[in-house]
Amino acid sequence: MSDKKLQRSNSTRYYFDDPDMDFIFQWSAGAAKTGGLDAGELFHVAARIADGDTASWVREFEAYGDDQRELAETWRRRGWRRSAGEAQMKAYYCYRQAWQFAGRGELFEPLIHKYEAAFAEAVDLLGLPLEFLEVPFEDNSLPGLRLDAGPDAPTLIVIGGGDTGREDMYHLIGYNAWQRGYTAVIVDMPGQGSTPLRGLYFMAETERPIGAVVDHLVDKYGQDPARLAIVGMSGGGYMVSRAVMTERRLAACVASTPVSDMGQILPVGVVRAMATEGAMRDSFQMYLWRSGCDTPEEFAELLTTFRADPAQVRCAYLAIAGAGESPTFLEQARRWHDGLPVATKALVELDAASGADAHCQINNPTRLAQEICGWLDEVLPRP
Amino acid sequence: MSDKKLQRSNSTRYYFDDPDMDFIFQWSAGAAKTGGLDAGELFHVAARIADGDTASWVREFEAYGDDQRELAETWRRRGWRRSAGEAQMKAYYCYRQAWQFAGRGELFEPLIHKYEAAFAEAVDLLGLPLEFLEVPFEDNSLPGLRLDAGPDAPTLIVIGGGDTGREDMYHLIGYNAWQRGYTAVIVDMPGQGSTPLRGLYFMAETERPIGAVVDHLVDKYGQDPARLAIVGMSGGGYMVSRAVMTERRLAACVASTPVSDMGQILPVGVVRAMATEGAMRDSFQMYLWRSGCDTPEEFAELLTTFRADPAQVRCAYLAIAGAGESPTFLEQARRWHDGLPVATKALVELDAASGADAHCQINNPTRLAQEICGWLDEVLPRP
């Protein structure tokens, strides 16, 4: 498939002809339930964007974020604390989505600071039981979020992918898992979120940072490994799969999708296309930033080292894949599932009718949480 | 404006060219946060509907509701109670939206029974503190829902409009108000919901059924009128405005929008157009059913009796209007606000940038709840 493009969303066009803009639009629409923009707001912004024109995308989302931030401040002064928090969360969402296509231009770093600040302000105003973590990692640290579901709750570590930061995973999984009784610990792996600003980049040996997260949970929170699970989304599907080959303090692992060979999914031909075609080319600049690479070829070479082997896994495992993704995702998920030498394993393939067929189920986070938490409820021992 | 069509949604097209299909689509997209379909599910259904073809709309939404109901049953058997409840709520949502364009065909009544059953099952599975009410009304009764926010909570009576039933108002306002600390009492007025099946039809004298609701709350729940408010949406904006001309046991009233002269909004020319044009003609059959009328002319004649006068109002009043509605809505809202002889009153006009500019703020129910509850928090006395 070296001459093909990466396919992430389903065949239903939501708003944009540019496939990557439409993917991010779908993702944004799916996030309404956890505090992203309401439908009317999202379509209002979208209607002001020229299809495929990333400059107008960045401008309109940032401007709408500024409007939401101003509204939040007005409401905060008026004593409408919850509403102010909701508007700040929408401001966060706008800044973060603006950033997706900011392409390392002059707005790239300022938008990171704006979305991080808005998210933190929203958490404070909403009174969420959410702690900002710094997980010690070698001579550095990994930023995280811990959404506390109480002393008897099992813990779910949440790992995102190549596009995402901890705040994204709060919306895609963390909040929903917390509502279902899981303490969600969302940690940025090297290269994710804003960690390149602290000199951390994508790496193959993900057992190192994930091991550091488990260490931290055991040491600081007295975490019982029998009640500890991990989920990885997109590129995180590689990161967690690699880690559980050797990390034995995780009772269960979920991935959407499990990735055993990243180089097969993103061979150099596909990577080169990402670097040049459509709105994706601006996101691609961000992938280079996350990987510490200078060229598409160097990035593709790094990805060939991202390999995992199911034969070494010993924990319970749930593989999730969507019918709207590139077929390679589904093929690797099936191969991974078949190769797992464990008694407790499941493979969930979500078809178009599920409305959860896009990459990472971004078009139906409810279904994602239902599948993950339903399965974990059955697999993890009760307290 | 007798030669114009009723305008309910904003100028941004979401998915359908047929304006009334697109309005219901916008409404459905806005309901994701309260348990309607997730974005991926809604777009999947929409993609299978032929634009403007109500038969395909009804078929696809009903079929998707059946799928959700089956999923709910699978999950219930597996012990995934919360997820089963969520799927049942989505089944409800599909059946109800299918019904919007069922046009009194052979599916019209069966769909009512299906959506009522799915909603009740969802409430049970989700464990909501929701009571199904029968409010005594003359020689009949009015069906309602009471979502209990605890003994110290103020109470908000929620009244829908010409299209809606109590379950719709649960999604548009009730659930959100409850989350903000209000006990929501949602009651179908004569003609709303499935009340035509019990021989009740739209009536001008709305102080009678609304008085019955207040009686019931005072008698059965010991409601303090100083902590009792009411909100009316769409046609309910007329119903509550008329009622508070004489009902003095309501401390505050909200309407989106206040309607003082329904005949001006829906003159016979507009009504005749509704009866014949586009997908609306099937909804129009439902309006005739709700009103007990046989012809557009008879219906239009009834509407001319729906008149209210702000000069007689004595309670605090919040008027809300959207820039995407027919200008007559906004004009009447402004006139109503200006004519109110009360000290505590406010007029909120929501522009396109608010994403809440559609009729009843169906495209941004979050903003609707923020405006209503924020204002009520300031106006009602603390316990």
Coordinates of N, CA and C in Angstrom, one line a residue, chain B residues 137-138 189-190 201-211 238-239 242-243 302 305-307:
Chain B
F137 N -56.1 16.6 35.6 CA -56.5 17.8 34.8 C -57.9 17.6 34.4
E138 N -58.8 18.3 35.1 CA -60.2 18.3 34.8 C -60.7 16.8 34.8
M189 N -48.7 19.4 27.8 CA -49.9 20.2 27.7 C -50.9 19.4 26.8
P190 N -52.2 19.8 26.8 CA -53.1 19.1 25.9 C -52.7 19.3 24.5
Y201 N -56.3 18.1 23.1 CA -55.8 18.8 21.9 C -55.3 20.2 22.3
F202 N -54.5 20.8 21.4 CA -54.1 22.2 21.7 C -55.2 23.1 22.1
M203 N -55.0 24.0 23.1 CA -56.0 24.9 23.5 C -55.4 26.2 23.8
A204 N -56.2 27.3 23.7 CA -55.8 28.6 24.0 C -55.6 28.9 25.5
E205 N -56.5 28.3 26.3 CA -56.5 28.6 27.7 C -55.5 27.8 28.5
T206 N -54.2 28.1 28.3 CA -53.2 27.3 28.9 C -53.0 27.5 30.4
E207 N -53.7 28.5 31.0 CA -53.7 28.7 32.4 C -54.4 27.5 33.1
R208 N -55.3 26.8 32.4 CA -55.9 25.7 33.0 C -55.0 24.5 33.2
P209 N -54.3 24.0 32.1 CA -53.4 22.8 32.4 C -52.2 23.3 33.2
I210 N -51.7 24.5 33.0 CA -50.5 24.9 33.8 C -50.9 25.1 35.3
G211 N -52.1 25.6 35.5 CA -52.6 25.7 36.9 C -52.7 24.3 37.5
Y238 N -45.8 30.5 23.9 CA -47.1 31.0 24.0 C -47.7 30.5 25.3
M239 N -47.7 29.2 25.5 CA -48.4 28.6 26.6 C -48.1 29.2 28.0
R242 N -49.1 33.1 28.3 CA -50.5 33.2 28.6 C -50.8 32.9 30.0
A243 N -50.2 31.8 30.5 CA -50.5 31.3 31.8 C -50.1 32.3 32.9
L302 N -57.6 28.3 14.7 CA -57.4 28.0 16.1 C -56.2 28.9 16.6
T305 N -56.4 32.4 18.0 CA -56.9 32.6 19.4 C -55.8 32.5 20.4
F306 N -54.6 32.2 20.0 CA -53.4 32.0 20.9 C -52.8 33.4 21.1
R307 N -53.3 34.2 22.0 CA -52.8 35.5 22.2 C -52.5 35.8 23.7

